[in-house]
Short mmCIF file of C-alpha atoms and ligand atoms in Angstrom, two decimals:
data_model
loop_
_atom_site.label_atom_id
_atom_site.label_comp_id
_atom_site.label_asym_id
_atom_site.label_seq_id
_atom_site.Cartn_x
_atom_site.Cartn_y
_atom_site.Cartn_z
CA MET W 153 -28.55 9.16 -25.35
CA LYS W 154 -27.12 11.70 -23.02
CA VAL W 155 -23.78 12.39 -22.40
CA LEU W 156 -21.90 11.36 -19.36
CA PHE W 157 -18.30 13.02 -18.52
CA THR W 158 -16.06 12.15 -15.71
CA GLY W 159 -12.55 12.61 -14.65
CA ILE W 160 -9.89 11.27 -12.48
CA GLN W 161 -6.24 12.51 -11.68
CA PRO W 162 -2.98 10.77 -12.56
CA THR W 163 -1.55 11.02 -9.06
CA GLY W 164 -1.06 7.60 -7.95
CA ASP W 165 -2.59 4.23 -7.94
CA LEU W 166 -6.30 3.53 -8.17
CA HIS W 167 -7.82 2.47 -4.59
CA ILE W 168 -10.86 0.63 -3.36
CA GLY W 169 -12.35 4.28 -2.54
CA ASN W 170 -12.15 5.25 -6.18
CA TYR W 171 -13.28 2.01 -7.37
CA PHE W 172 -16.34 1.41 -4.94
CA GLY W 173 -17.11 5.16 -4.82
CA ALA W 174 -16.88 5.85 -8.42
CA VAL W 175 -15.19 3.59 -11.24
CA ARG W 176 -17.46 0.73 -10.57
CA ASN W 177 -20.49 2.86 -11.39
CA TRP W 178 -18.58 4.24 -14.61
CA VAL W 179 -18.28 0.71 -15.65
CA ARG W 180 -22.14 0.22 -15.40
CA LEU W 181 -23.17 3.58 -16.90
CA GLN W 182 -21.14 3.41 -19.71
CA HIS W 183 -23.92 1.26 -21.37
CA GLU W 184 -26.54 3.81 -20.60
CA TYR W 185 -24.72 6.60 -21.76
CA ILE W 186 -22.00 8.20 -24.57
CA SER W 187 -19.42 8.15 -21.97
CA TYR W 188 -16.16 10.37 -21.75
CA ILE W 189 -13.46 9.58 -19.19
CA CYS W 190 -10.79 11.96 -18.90
CA VAL W 191 -7.42 11.41 -17.11
CA VAL W 192 -7.15 15.09 -15.92
CA ASP W 193 -3.32 15.64 -16.14
CA LEU W 194 -3.62 19.35 -16.17
CA HIS W 195 -5.51 19.41 -12.60
CA ALA W 196 -2.73 17.44 -11.24
CA LEU W 197 -0.40 20.07 -12.10
CA VAL W 198 -1.73 22.32 -9.31
CA ILE W 199 -0.10 20.09 -6.53
CA PHE W 200 3.50 19.48 -7.11
CA ASN W 201 4.29 17.39 -9.96
CA ASP W 202 7.24 15.35 -11.06
CA PRO W 203 7.74 15.41 -14.84
CA LYS W 204 9.87 12.20 -14.86
CA THR W 205 7.03 10.11 -13.48
CA MET W 206 3.92 11.82 -15.09
CA PRO W 207 4.00 10.10 -18.31
CA GLN W 208 3.89 6.61 -16.50
CA ARG W 209 1.30 7.81 -14.05
CA ILE W 210 -0.95 8.76 -17.10
CA PHE W 211 -0.34 5.49 -18.52
CA ASP W 212 -0.90 3.54 -15.41
CA MET W 213 -4.16 5.29 -14.91
CA ALA W 214 -5.45 4.67 -18.24
CA VAL W 215 -4.54 0.86 -17.86
CA GLY W 216 -6.15 0.69 -14.49
CA LEU W 217 -9.47 2.07 -15.91
CA TYR W 218 -9.42 -0.44 -18.52
CA ALA W 219 -8.66 -3.20 -16.20
CA CYS W 220 -11.51 -2.37 -13.95
CA GLY W 221 -13.88 -2.72 -17.10
CA ILE W 222 -14.02 0.51 -18.73
CA ASP W 223 -14.63 -0.61 -22.63
CA MET W 224 -12.25 0.40 -25.16
CA GLU W 225 -14.90 0.71 -27.81
CA LYS W 226 -17.73 1.77 -25.84
CA THR W 227 -16.25 4.78 -23.59
CA THR W 228 -13.85 7.63 -24.99
CA LEU W 229 -11.12 7.51 -22.60
CA PHE W 230 -8.47 10.13 -23.22
CA VAL W 231 -5.84 12.41 -21.89
CA GLN W 232 -6.74 16.08 -21.01
CA SER W 233 -3.61 17.99 -21.99
CA GLU W 234 -3.86 16.17 -25.27
CA VAL W 235 -6.95 18.25 -26.22
CA PRO W 236 -6.41 21.91 -26.68
CA GLY W 237 -9.83 23.09 -26.03
CA HIS W 238 -9.78 22.29 -22.19
CA ALA W 239 -7.55 25.13 -21.41
CA ASP W 240 -9.42 27.62 -23.83
CA LEU W 241 -12.76 27.12 -22.45
CA THR W 242 -11.45 27.44 -19.04
CA TRP W 243 -10.07 31.01 -19.67
CA ILE W 244 -13.56 32.16 -21.06
CA PHE W 245 -15.35 30.57 -18.30
CA ASN W 246 -12.93 32.49 -15.98
CA THR W 247 -14.48 35.45 -17.31
CA VAL W 248 -17.85 34.50 -16.18
CA THR W 249 -16.97 33.16 -12.75
CA PRO W 250 -17.44 35.10 -9.82
CA LEU W 251 -14.20 34.92 -7.70
CA GLY W 252 -16.12 34.83 -4.50
CA GLU W 253 -17.46 31.22 -5.64
CA LEU W 254 -14.16 29.88 -6.14
CA GLU W 255 -13.03 30.95 -2.72
CA ARG W 256 -15.72 29.50 -0.79
CA MET W 257 -15.13 26.14 -2.42
CA THR W 258 -14.52 23.14 0.26
CA GLN W 259 -11.60 21.64 -1.74
CA PHE W 260 -9.66 24.64 -2.29
CA LYS W 261 -9.77 25.73 1.43
CA ASP W 262 -8.64 22.11 2.31
CA LYS W 263 -5.73 22.13 -0.26
CA ALA W 264 -4.67 25.69 0.55
CA GLN W 265 -4.25 24.72 4.04
CA GLN W 266 -2.53 21.48 3.07
CA HIS W 267 -0.13 23.09 0.84
CA ARG W 268 0.57 26.43 2.47
CA LYS W 269 3.60 27.02 0.33
CA ASN W 270 2.16 26.40 -2.83
CA VAL W 271 -1.22 28.56 -3.11
CA ASN W 272 -0.93 29.09 -6.89
CA ALA W 273 -3.83 30.51 -9.05
CA GLY W 274 -4.58 26.93 -10.32
CA LEU W 275 -5.44 25.79 -7.04
CA LEU W 276 -8.41 28.30 -7.09
CA ASP W 277 -9.19 27.89 -10.54
CA TYR W 278 -9.20 23.95 -10.68
CA PRO W 279 -13.18 23.92 -10.57
CA VAL W 280 -13.41 25.94 -13.62
CA LEU W 281 -11.27 23.71 -15.37
CA GLN W 282 -13.54 20.89 -14.34
CA ALA W 283 -16.44 22.95 -15.59
CA ALA W 284 -14.67 23.31 -19.00
CA ASP W 285 -13.93 19.55 -19.23
CA ILE W 286 -17.50 18.68 -18.72
CA LEU W 287 -19.04 21.26 -20.70
CA LEU W 288 -16.40 20.96 -23.80
CA TYR W 289 -18.55 17.63 -24.26
CA LYS W 290 -21.84 19.28 -23.20
CA GLY W 291 -21.85 16.66 -20.59
CA GLU W 292 -25.19 16.18 -18.82
CA VAL W 293 -24.57 13.24 -16.20
CA VAL W 294 -21.51 13.45 -14.03
CA PRO W 295 -20.50 10.54 -11.95
CA VAL W 296 -18.13 11.27 -8.95
CA GLY W 297 -17.82 10.67 -5.32
CA GLU W 298 -19.36 12.88 -2.78
CA ASP W 299 -16.29 15.29 -2.44
CA GLN W 300 -16.71 16.48 -6.05
CA VAL W 301 -20.38 17.46 -5.69
CA GLN W 302 -19.79 20.98 -4.93
CA HIS W 303 -17.55 21.27 -7.89
CA ILE W 304 -20.61 19.94 -10.22
CA GLU W 305 -22.96 22.48 -8.80
CA LEU W 306 -20.46 25.26 -10.00
CA THR W 307 -20.40 23.84 -13.06
CA ARG W 308 -24.05 23.99 -13.26
CA GLU W 309 -23.75 27.69 -12.06
CA ILE W 310 -21.02 28.51 -14.83
CA ALA W 311 -23.24 26.98 -17.43
CA ARG W 312 -26.22 29.40 -16.34
CA TYR W 313 -23.99 32.23 -16.00
CA PHE W 314 -22.68 31.89 -19.48
CA ASN W 315 -26.17 31.01 -20.80
CA LYS W 316 -27.63 34.15 -19.40
CA ARG W 317 -24.96 36.48 -21.00
CA TYR W 318 -24.41 34.91 -24.31
CA GLY W 319 -27.67 32.73 -25.05
CA SER W 320 -28.26 29.09 -24.59
CA THR W 321 -25.33 27.08 -24.94
CA PHE W 322 -24.53 24.68 -22.17
CA PRO W 323 -26.59 22.10 -20.52
CA GLU W 324 -26.97 22.16 -16.74
CA CYS W 325 -25.31 19.03 -15.71
CA GLU W 326 -25.94 16.84 -12.53
CA ALA W 327 -23.80 14.83 -10.26
CA LEU W 328 -24.37 11.11 -10.08
CA LEU W 329 -23.56 9.39 -6.86
CA THR W 330 -23.08 5.55 -5.87
CA GLU W 331 -24.85 4.36 -2.62
CA THR W 332 -21.36 4.48 -1.30
CA PRO W 333 -20.49 8.04 -2.09
CA ARG W 334 -17.77 8.40 0.65
CA ILE W 335 -15.50 5.44 1.43
CA MET W 336 -13.54 5.79 4.48
CA GLY W 337 -9.72 5.09 4.81
CA LEU W 338 -7.67 2.37 6.79
CA ASP W 339 -7.64 5.30 9.45
CA GLY W 340 -11.41 5.08 9.86
CA ASP W 341 -11.19 9.13 10.41
CA GLN W 342 -10.92 10.44 6.75
CA LYS W 343 -11.93 9.67 3.38
CA MET W 344 -9.66 7.21 1.61
CA SER W 345 -7.54 9.17 -0.73
CA LYS W 346 -4.24 8.84 -2.74
CA SER W 347 -3.00 12.07 -0.78
CA LYS W 348 -3.84 10.52 2.68
CA GLY W 349 -1.83 7.44 2.56
CA ASN W 350 -4.73 5.48 4.21
CA THR W 351 -5.85 3.48 0.91
CA ILE W 352 -6.00 -0.11 -0.42
CA GLY W 353 -4.82 -0.15 -3.88
CA LEU W 354 -6.30 -2.06 -6.59
CA ILE W 355 -3.27 -3.82 -7.92
CA GLU W 356 -1.20 -3.63 -4.69
CA ASP W 357 0.70 -6.33 -3.42
CA LYS W 358 -1.55 -9.14 -1.82
CA GLU W 359 0.74 -9.15 1.26
CA GLU W 360 0.83 -5.56 1.64
CA ILE W 361 -2.98 -5.18 1.61
CA TRP W 362 -3.17 -7.94 4.30
CA LYS W 363 -0.36 -6.04 6.49
CA LYS W 364 -2.51 -2.98 6.25
CA LEU W 365 -6.01 -4.62 6.57
CA SER W 366 -4.63 -6.51 9.80
CA VAL W 367 -3.95 -3.30 11.59
CA ALA W 368 -6.38 -1.41 10.51
CA LYS W 369 -9.06 0.54 12.90
CA THR W 370 -12.35 -1.57 13.97
CA ASP W 371 -15.09 -0.81 16.37
CA PRO W 372 -13.31 0.61 19.42
CA ALA W 373 -15.35 -1.28 21.89
CA ARG W 374 -13.98 -4.58 20.86
CA ILE W 375 -10.63 -4.36 22.96
CA ARG W 376 -10.66 -7.93 23.69
CA ARG W 377 -11.38 -10.86 21.48
CA ASN W 378 -14.69 -11.51 23.74
CA ASP W 379 -15.85 -8.18 23.59
CA PRO W 380 -19.10 -7.71 21.41
CA GLY W 381 -19.33 -4.93 18.87
CA THR W 382 -21.67 -2.57 16.79
CA PRO W 383 -20.85 -3.48 13.11
CA GLU W 384 -22.32 -0.17 12.24
CA LYS W 385 -19.31 1.44 14.18
CA CYS W 386 -16.82 -0.75 12.55
CA ASN W 387 -14.82 0.72 9.42
CA ILE W 388 -14.14 -3.00 8.42
CA TYR W 389 -17.90 -3.96 8.29
CA SER W 390 -18.41 -0.82 6.04
CA TYR W 391 -15.76 -2.68 3.45
CA HIS W 392 -17.78 -5.87 3.71
CA LYS W 393 -20.92 -4.03 2.91
CA LEU W 394 -19.32 -3.32 -0.51
CA ILE W 395 -18.49 -6.89 -1.66
CA THR W 396 -19.59 -9.65 0.97
CA PRO W 397 -22.49 -11.77 -0.08
CA GLU W 398 -25.68 -10.93 1.83
CA THR W 399 -25.63 -14.42 3.70
CA GLU W 400 -22.32 -14.18 4.88
CA LEU W 401 -22.40 -10.37 5.59
CA ALA W 402 -25.58 -11.29 8.12
CA GLU W 403 -23.27 -13.70 9.79
CA ILE W 404 -20.68 -11.45 10.23
CA HIS W 405 -23.07 -8.80 11.46
CA GLN W 406 -24.21 -11.30 13.90
CA GLY W 407 -20.73 -12.62 14.90
CA CYS W 408 -19.39 -9.23 15.44
CA SER W 409 -22.50 -8.17 17.78
CA THR W 410 -22.29 -11.51 19.95
CA ALA W 411 -18.42 -11.74 19.87
CA ALA W 412 -18.60 -15.11 17.95
CA ILE W 413 -16.33 -13.95 15.39
CA GLY W 414 -12.91 -11.70 16.42
CA CYS W 415 -11.75 -8.87 14.40
CA ILE W 416 -8.85 -10.77 12.95
CA ASP W 417 -11.36 -13.51 11.46
CA CYS W 418 -13.68 -10.73 9.88
CA LYS W 419 -10.78 -9.12 8.44
CA LYS W 420 -9.57 -12.54 6.82
CA ILE W 421 -13.04 -12.90 5.55
CA LEU W 422 -13.10 -9.53 4.13
CA PHE W 423 -9.47 -10.04 2.70
CA LYS W 424 -10.83 -13.22 0.86
CA ASN W 425 -13.67 -11.36 -0.83
CA LEU W 426 -11.57 -8.31 -1.60
CA MET W 427 -9.27 -10.61 -3.41
CA ALA W 428 -11.89 -12.42 -5.28
CA GLU W 429 -13.29 -8.99 -6.67
CA LEU W 430 -9.72 -7.46 -7.37
CA ASP W 431 -8.03 -10.73 -8.76
CA PRO W 432 -9.62 -10.20 -12.14
CA ILE W 433 -8.83 -6.57 -12.24
CA ARG W 434 -5.40 -7.21 -11.36
CA ASN W 435 -4.84 -9.94 -13.93
CA LYS W 436 -6.16 -7.68 -16.72
CA TYR W 437 -4.19 -4.84 -15.52
CA HIS W 438 -0.95 -6.74 -15.92
CA ALA W 439 -2.01 -8.33 -19.13
CA LEU W 440 -2.63 -4.86 -20.38
CA THR W 441 0.56 -3.25 -19.16
CA ALA W 442 2.56 -5.78 -21.46
CA LYS W 443 0.84 -4.34 -24.38
CA PRO W 444 1.53 -0.41 -24.07
CA LYS W 445 1.25 0.20 -27.74
CA GLU W 446 -2.35 -0.81 -27.96
CA VAL W 447 -3.00 1.36 -25.21
CA HIS W 448 -1.08 4.32 -26.40
CA GLU W 449 -2.65 4.01 -29.83
CA LEU W 450 -6.07 4.05 -28.59
CA LEU W 451 -5.66 7.21 -26.22
CA ALA W 452 -4.12 9.07 -29.30
CA GLU W 453 -7.27 8.02 -31.58
CA ASN W 454 -9.60 9.15 -28.42
CA ALA W 455 -7.71 12.46 -28.40
CA LYS W 456 -8.17 13.10 -31.69
CA LYS W 457 -11.85 12.42 -31.59
CA CYS W 458 -12.47 14.61 -28.64
CA THR W 459 -10.14 17.49 -30.30
CA LEU W 460 -12.81 17.56 -32.89
CA GLN W 461 -15.74 17.88 -30.54
CA ALA W 462 -13.89 20.30 -28.65
CA LYS W 463 -13.13 22.43 -31.52
CA LYS W 464 -16.90 22.49 -32.37
CA THR W 465 -17.85 23.75 -28.89
CA ILE W 466 -15.18 26.35 -29.10
CA LEU W 467 -16.38 27.76 -32.29
CA GLU W 468 -20.00 28.01 -31.25
CA VAL W 469 -18.82 29.70 -27.80
CA LYS W 470 -16.49 32.03 -29.93
CA GLU W 471 -19.18 33.00 -32.44
CA LYS W 472 -21.51 33.68 -29.50
CA MET W 473 -18.96 35.94 -27.75
CA GLY W 474 -18.34 38.16 -31.06
CA LEU W 475 -14.72 36.48 -31.28
CA LYS W 476 -15.10 35.97 -34.98
CA PRO W 477 -12.10 35.57 -37.51
CA VAL W 478 -11.60 39.04 -39.08
CA TRP W 479 -12.39 37.72 -42.43
CA LYS W 480 -15.90 36.76 -41.42
CA ILE W 481 -16.91 40.11 -40.30
P1 ADP E 798 -8.15 10.84 -4.60
O1 ADP E 798 -8.88 11.56 -3.64
O2 ADP E 798 -8.01 9.61 -4.11
O3 ADP E 798 -7.10 11.49 -5.35
P2 ADP E 798 -9.64 11.57 -7.06
O4 ADP E 798 -9.72 12.94 -6.61
O5 ADP E 798 -8.73 11.27 -8.34
O6 ADP E 798 -8.99 10.38 -5.83
O7 ADP E 798 -10.79 10.94 -7.43
C1 ADP E 798 -11.36 10.11 -8.46
C2 ADP E 798 -12.88 9.66 -8.15
O8 ADP E 798 -13.17 8.66 -7.13
C3 ADP E 798 -13.67 11.12 -7.98
O9 ADP E 798 -15.07 10.67 -8.72
C4 ADP E 798 -14.00 11.04 -6.73
O10 ADP E 798 -15.17 11.61 -6.17
C5 ADP E 798 -13.90 9.41 -6.23
N1 ADP E 798 -13.48 8.98 -4.98
C6 ADP E 798 -12.21 9.37 -4.73
N2 ADP E 798 -12.03 8.97 -3.19
C7 ADP E 798 -13.27 8.42 -2.99
C8 ADP E 798 -13.72 8.04 -1.78
N3 ADP E 798 -12.88 7.75 -0.52
N4 ADP E 798 -14.91 7.43 -1.57
C9 ADP E 798 -15.92 7.79 -2.64
N5 ADP E 798 -15.39 8.44 -3.89
C10 ADP E 798 -14.22 8.72 -3.96
N1 LIG E 799 -11.56 17.04 -9.57
C1 LIG E 799 -11.98 15.65 -9.89
C2 LIG E 799 -11.17 14.92 -8.94
O1 LIG E 799 -10.53 15.35 -7.95
C3 LIG E 799 -11.40 15.09 -11.25
C4 LIG E 799 -12.06 15.99 -12.35
C5 LIG E 799 -11.49 16.88 -13.22
C6 LIG E 799 -13.24 15.71 -12.76
N2 LIG E 799 -12.56 17.04 -14.13
C7 LIG E 799 -13.39 16.37 -13.92
C8 LIG E 799 -14.36 14.74 -12.30
C9 LIG E 799 -14.88 16.34 -14.90
C10 LIG E 799 -15.51 15.06 -13.36
C11 LIG E 799 -15.83 15.84 -14.12
O2 LIG E 799 -11.78 13.83 -8.46
#
């Protein structure tokens, strides 16, 4: 079986963009690959981080992923900072990564714009740490949303640069996208993202979700109740496509095009279907938060397992680079 590796930042609660764009796929794929999922707390440090809330955010992310269906036995879910090799391999990769490659990364350019007062070296180096995450476990398949594809391409190049200089060591990984690799936010203008405040959270209060949905953007042509619309131009319809069963979806398509269904009714159906999908996740989430010890122990055990694997790779890399302990010379 091939190795699958992916990561997620503990920067806030999981949202439906994460779920339908990535996490739901991780749940399916864990049966086909040796799966590693990493809560990337070191990555999260490049933007302002509150040390007081960090432990809880890490825990919540792990619980959220288990609640979505990540299998406690099949998948090795772990916390990045608990495994020392990630930072070690990042330094090594820094020495083979051209600066220009990092400077042209879209995410770096966007975040540098967004956080002008905190353009730290880590923000630029972010994709190198990501490459180290993946290649420490010799990951070959990396399921992510569309925004991460550029970083996975760079990971492949870093592997190539390293292999060329020091001999074949790392596989060339590939990104694996879902059919919906980019879920738009409630504003309908930008990708749904924790940092943009345009999300529907998986475990968010139901009333809060409805409040957000009821004012969310629809097809601008539907100004009055009787104005027909074009479903393909409506963000709410794009959410329907994620969860609404086929026959109901066809009815909504027809209803929107002929003005037989108003936007509020369309949103009510979406809300009903969304809750049906999210209810089991929410229940599992609450059940797991009541058993923090079990989750903590599992994360510690998984970090131990990853540390062994990481050590193996680092040793191989060091040997290839001539970094042998003096007693071996
Ligand atoms: P966020 O942008 O909300 O901070 P992360 O960067 O932690 O989310 O992303 C975690 C995973 O979810 C990544 O694989 C990312 O590509 C995916 N993802 C995030 N937002 C979306 C979205 N709106 N549509 C599709 N996939 C997404
Ligand atoms: N950069 C990714 C994101 O923001 C998170 C991440 C870190 C990741 N390391 C990874 C994703 C390794 C895939 C593989 O979503």
